[in-house]
Amino acid sequence: VLRSASWVLIVVVAALMAVRELGLDVTPALAAAGGLGVAAGLGAQSLVRDWISGFFIILDNQFAVGDVIRAAGVAGKVESLTLRHTELRDGDGALHFIPNSEMKVVTNLTKSWSQPSVRIPVSGSEDPERVLSVLEDMLRGFVEDPAVKSSLEGEPKVLGVEDVFPGYFTVLLQVRTHPGRRLEVGRALRTAALRR
């Protein structure tokens, strides 16, 4: 951004110096450009808001290309980030162009670490204590699975019975993972629980 801005500044100053060397008076042109600048500034308020928002997104390192985020009602992987807009590719393959000023709240799903929460539905006729014991035993084997072992940060946990519904209840499992591996580890955890 600084390189582009300095390039534009150098070109403009060089052009003004060249015109002055040709013997033309640039003062009226500069006065007219000032008036046009004010009019353009009033008409381009949303563009300026996009640039300012984009600058602070980059400065604060809120997200970067490759992160998975949720913003402006859309979730997906960041494919491009400019001062003006962000491009997100969702799970269906659609590419969303979001002006940076439209992103009031951004949720970064891949920053530092992720923690998928998996809810396992269980028949209401099962003994909850037995179910918790079986799932805890399953998690001891899950951490040794070579397909997920390198993606885990810490031990998975059985947090207990989450909800009770007519005919079934749900048990909540949580595991901390490397960023970007949340979905894969969550799916593997569901599969392991269903097999068990």
Tab-separated table of C-alpha atoms in Angstrom:
chain	number	residue	atom	x	y	z
A	1	VAL	CA	0.000	0.000	0.000
A	2	LEU	CA	2.784	2.419	0.896
A	3	ARG	CA	4.646	1.493	-2.292
A	4	SER	CA	1.556	2.219	-4.422
A	5	ALA	CA	0.819	5.487	-2.618
A	6	SER	CA	4.415	6.688	-2.968
A	7	TRP	CA	4.407	5.720	-6.673
A	8	VAL	CA	1.263	7.797	-7.291
A	9	LEU	CA	2.734	10.738	-5.343
A	10	ILE	CA	5.998	10.618	-7.346
A	11	VAL	CA	4.135	10.477	-10.671
A	12	VAL	CA	1.868	13.420	-9.756
A	13	VAL	CA	4.745	15.592	-8.495
A	14	ALA	CA	6.863	14.722	-11.553
A	15	ALA	CA	3.976	15.604	-13.896
A	16	LEU	CA	3.441	18.953	-12.151
A	17	MET	CA	7.163	19.734	-12.329
A	18	ALA	CA	7.277	18.805	-16.021
A	19	VAL	CA	4.293	21.036	-16.837
A	20	ARG	CA	5.889	23.924	-14.921
A	21	GLU	CA	9.176	23.436	-16.813
A	22	LEU	CA	7.214	23.742	-20.072
A	23	GLY	CA	6.247	27.235	-18.942
A	24	LEU	CA	2.610	26.580	-18.081
A	25	ASP	CA	1.088	27.950	-14.885
A	26	VAL	CA	-0.233	25.020	-12.786
A	27	THR	CA	-1.824	27.163	-10.041
A	28	PRO	CA	-5.334	27.314	-11.624
A	29	ALA	CA	-5.179	23.578	-12.317
A	30	LEU	CA	-4.256	22.892	-8.668
A	31	ALA	CA	-7.147	25.095	-7.473
A	32	ALA	CA	-9.583	23.221	-9.739
A	33	ALA	CA	-8.147	19.893	-8.572
A	34	GLY	CA	-8.764	20.947	-4.972
A	35	GLY	CA	-12.416	21.655	-5.744
A	36	LEU	CA	-12.759	18.356	-7.590
A	37	GLY	CA	-11.058	16.624	-4.671
A	38	VAL	CA	-13.668	17.966	-2.238
A	39	ALA	CA	-16.526	16.893	-4.535
A	40	ALA	CA	-14.954	13.451	-5.063
A	41	GLY	CA	-14.404	13.092	-1.319
A	42	LEU	CA	-18.075	13.748	-0.616
A	43	GLY	CA	-19.138	11.284	-3.306
A	44	ALA	CA	-16.652	8.606	-2.288
A	45	GLN	CA	-17.391	8.409	1.431
A	46	SER	CA	-18.135	4.674	1.313
A	47	LEU	CA	-14.909	4.068	-0.612
A	48	VAL	CA	-12.923	5.978	1.998
A	49	ARG	CA	-14.689	4.009	4.783
A	50	ASP	CA	-13.734	0.762	3.014
A	51	TRP	CA	-10.083	1.870	2.792
A	52	ILE	CA	-9.934	2.937	6.431
A	53	SER	CA	-11.583	-0.307	7.584
A	54	GLY	CA	-9.229	-2.349	5.382
A	55	PHE	CA	-6.222	-0.497	6.764
A	56	PHE	CA	-7.218	-1.315	10.348
A	57	ILE	CA	-8.026	-4.955	9.481
A	58	ILE	CA	-4.485	-5.325	8.164
A	59	LEU	CA	-2.902	-3.244	10.961
A	60	ASP	CA	-4.699	-5.180	13.736
A	61	ASN	CA	-4.013	-8.512	11.976
A	62	GLN	CA	-7.661	-9.505	12.439
A	63	PHE	CA	-7.373	-12.093	9.673
A	64	ALA	CA	-5.209	-12.923	6.686
A	65	VAL	CA	-5.421	-14.813	3.418
A	66	GLY	CA	-6.038	-18.485	4.221
A	67	ASP	CA	-7.972	-17.873	7.460
A	68	VAL	CA	-11.548	-19.072	7.815
A	69	ILE	CA	-13.777	-16.262	9.056
A	70	ARG	CA	-17.420	-15.362	9.546
A	71	ALA	CA	-18.342	-11.780	8.615
A	72	ALA	CA	-21.343	-9.888	7.225
A	73	GLY	CA	-23.509	-13.019	7.427
A	74	VAL	CA	-21.077	-15.115	5.351
A	75	ALA	CA	-18.537	-17.733	6.445
A	76	GLY	CA	-15.647	-19.005	4.367
A	77	LYS	CA	-11.947	-19.025	3.603
A	78	VAL	CA	-10.280	-15.673	2.869
A	79	GLU	CA	-8.918	-15.818	-0.689
A	80	SER	CA	-8.028	-12.151	-1.090
A	81	LEU	CA	-7.735	-9.124	1.178
A	82	THR	CA	-7.327	-5.582	-0.119
A	83	LEU	CA	-7.913	-2.172	1.406
A	84	ARG	CA	-11.286	-2.028	-0.358
A	85	HIS	CA	-12.791	-5.489	0.005
A	86	THR	CA	-12.349	-9.071	1.202
A	87	GLU	CA	-13.069	-12.155	-0.908
A	88	LEU	CA	-14.474	-15.204	0.924
A	89	ARG	CA	-14.996	-18.657	-0.609
A	90	ASP	CA	-17.766	-20.521	1.244
A	91	GLY	CA	-18.207	-24.290	1.619
A	92	ASP	CA	-20.343	-24.476	-1.531
A	93	GLY	CA	-17.611	-22.854	-3.611
A	94	ALA	CA	-19.334	-19.469	-3.977
A	95	LEU	CA	-17.015	-16.448	-3.871
A	96	HIS	CA	-18.338	-13.509	-1.807
A	97	PHE	CA	-16.997	-9.953	-2.195
A	98	ILE	CA	-17.500	-8.050	1.057
A	99	PRO	CA	-16.680	-4.328	1.320
A	100	ASN	CA	-14.465	-3.893	4.382
A	101	SER	CA	-16.730	-1.215	5.861
A	102	GLU	CA	-19.632	-3.729	5.920
A	103	MET	CA	-17.795	-6.017	8.346
A	104	LYS	CA	-18.907	-4.803	11.764
A	105	VAL	CA	-18.067	-8.054	13.593
A	106	VAL	CA	-15.509	-10.559	12.292
A	107	THR	CA	-15.173	-14.029	13.798
A	108	ASN	CA	-11.849	-15.671	12.961
A	109	LEU	CA	-12.319	-19.437	13.185
A	110	THR	CA	-8.643	-20.295	12.602
A	111	LYS	CA	-6.665	-17.861	14.747
A	112	SER	CA	-4.206	-19.408	17.239
A	113	TRP	CA	-6.282	-22.547	17.930
A	114	SER	CA	-9.750	-23.977	17.354
A	115	GLN	CA	-12.077	-25.910	19.599
A	116	PRO	CA	-14.867	-27.883	17.953
A	117	SER	CA	-17.790	-28.780	20.183
A	118	VAL	CA	-19.429	-32.060	19.215
A	119	ARG	CA	-22.909	-32.977	20.464
A	120	ILE	CA	-23.673	-36.702	20.442
A	121	PRO	CA	-27.384	-37.634	20.558
A	122	VAL	CA	-28.105	-40.674	22.725
A	123	SER	CA	-31.336	-42.594	23.231
A	124	GLY	CA	-33.159	-41.614	26.406
A	125	SER	CA	-33.297	-45.274	27.451
A	126	GLU	CA	-29.495	-45.355	27.939
A	127	ASP	CA	-27.914	-44.845	31.368
A	128	PRO	CA	-26.194	-41.386	31.258
A	129	GLU	CA	-23.372	-42.497	33.573
A	130	ARG	CA	-22.611	-45.483	31.345
A	131	VAL	CA	-22.680	-43.285	28.224
A	132	LEU	CA	-20.217	-40.806	29.766
A	133	SER	CA	-17.917	-43.668	30.803
A	134	VAL	CA	-17.991	-45.230	27.300
A	135	LEU	CA	-17.247	-41.857	25.635
A	136	GLU	CA	-14.363	-41.121	28.018
A	137	ASP	CA	-12.893	-44.537	27.172
A	138	MET	CA	-13.362	-43.784	23.463
A	139	LEU	CA	-11.463	-40.473	23.827
A	140	ARG	CA	-8.434	-42.243	25.313
A	141	GLY	CA	-8.123	-44.191	22.069
A	142	PHE	CA	-9.013	-41.164	19.919
A	143	VAL	CA	-5.912	-39.205	20.997
A	144	GLU	CA	-3.707	-42.062	19.773
A	145	ASP	CA	-5.280	-42.143	16.287
A	146	PRO	CA	-2.460	-41.190	13.858
A	147	ALA	CA	-4.944	-39.407	11.574
A	148	VAL	CA	-5.711	-36.769	14.231
A	149	LYS	CA	-2.915	-37.004	16.805
A	150	SER	CA	-0.734	-34.350	15.130
A	151	SER	CA	-3.699	-31.927	14.955
A	152	LEU	CA	-4.622	-32.033	18.646
A	153	GLU	CA	-3.615	-29.487	21.250
A	154	GLY	CA	-4.425	-31.056	24.581
A	155	GLU	CA	-6.775	-33.814	25.648
A	156	PRO	CA	-10.359	-34.083	24.388
A	157	LYS	CA	-12.990	-33.796	27.125
A	158	VAL	CA	-16.432	-35.178	27.821
A	159	LEU	CA	-18.194	-32.158	29.323
A	160	GLY	CA	-21.357	-34.076	30.232
A	161	VAL	CA	-25.027	-34.114	29.324
A	162	GLU	CA	-25.779	-30.944	27.365
A	163	ASP	CA	-29.515	-31.104	26.605
A	164	VAL	CA	-32.459	-33.367	27.360
A	165	PHE	CA	-35.223	-33.845	24.792
A	166	PRO	CA	-38.216	-36.178	24.565
A	167	GLY	CA	-36.717	-39.577	23.738
A	168	TYR	CA	-33.020	-38.598	23.728
A	169	PHE	CA	-30.325	-36.483	25.323
A	170	THR	CA	-27.077	-35.031	23.997
A	171	VAL	CA	-23.568	-35.338	25.389
A	172	LEU	CA	-21.061	-32.546	24.700
A	173	LEU	CA	-17.469	-33.329	23.693
A	174	GLN	CA	-14.742	-30.738	23.134
A	175	VAL	CA	-11.226	-30.925	21.744
A	176	ARG	CA	-8.649	-28.226	21.092
A	177	THR	CA	-7.012	-28.365	17.641
A	178	HIS	CA	-4.527	-26.548	15.453
A	179	PRO	CA	-6.065	-23.671	13.480
A	180	GLY	CA	-7.661	-24.815	10.272
A	181	ARG	CA	-8.180	-28.402	11.479
A	182	ARG	CA	-11.406	-27.758	13.409
A	183	LEU	CA	-13.770	-29.310	10.870
A	184	GLU	CA	-11.649	-32.396	10.152
A	185	VAL	CA	-11.071	-33.182	13.837
A	186	GLY	CA	-14.756	-32.554	14.643
A	187	ARG	CA	-15.807	-35.004	11.922
A	188	ALA	CA	-13.294	-37.597	13.110
A	189	LEU	CA	-14.583	-37.225	16.685
A	190	ARG	CA	-18.192	-37.728	15.556
A	191	THR	CA	-17.203	-40.798	13.543
A	192	ALA	CA	-15.294	-42.305	16.469
A	193	ALA	CA	-18.242	-41.699	18.808
A	194	LEU	CA	-20.712	-43.267	16.352
A	195	ARG	CA	-18.485	-46.312	15.869
A	196	ARG	CA	-18.194	-46.758	19.616
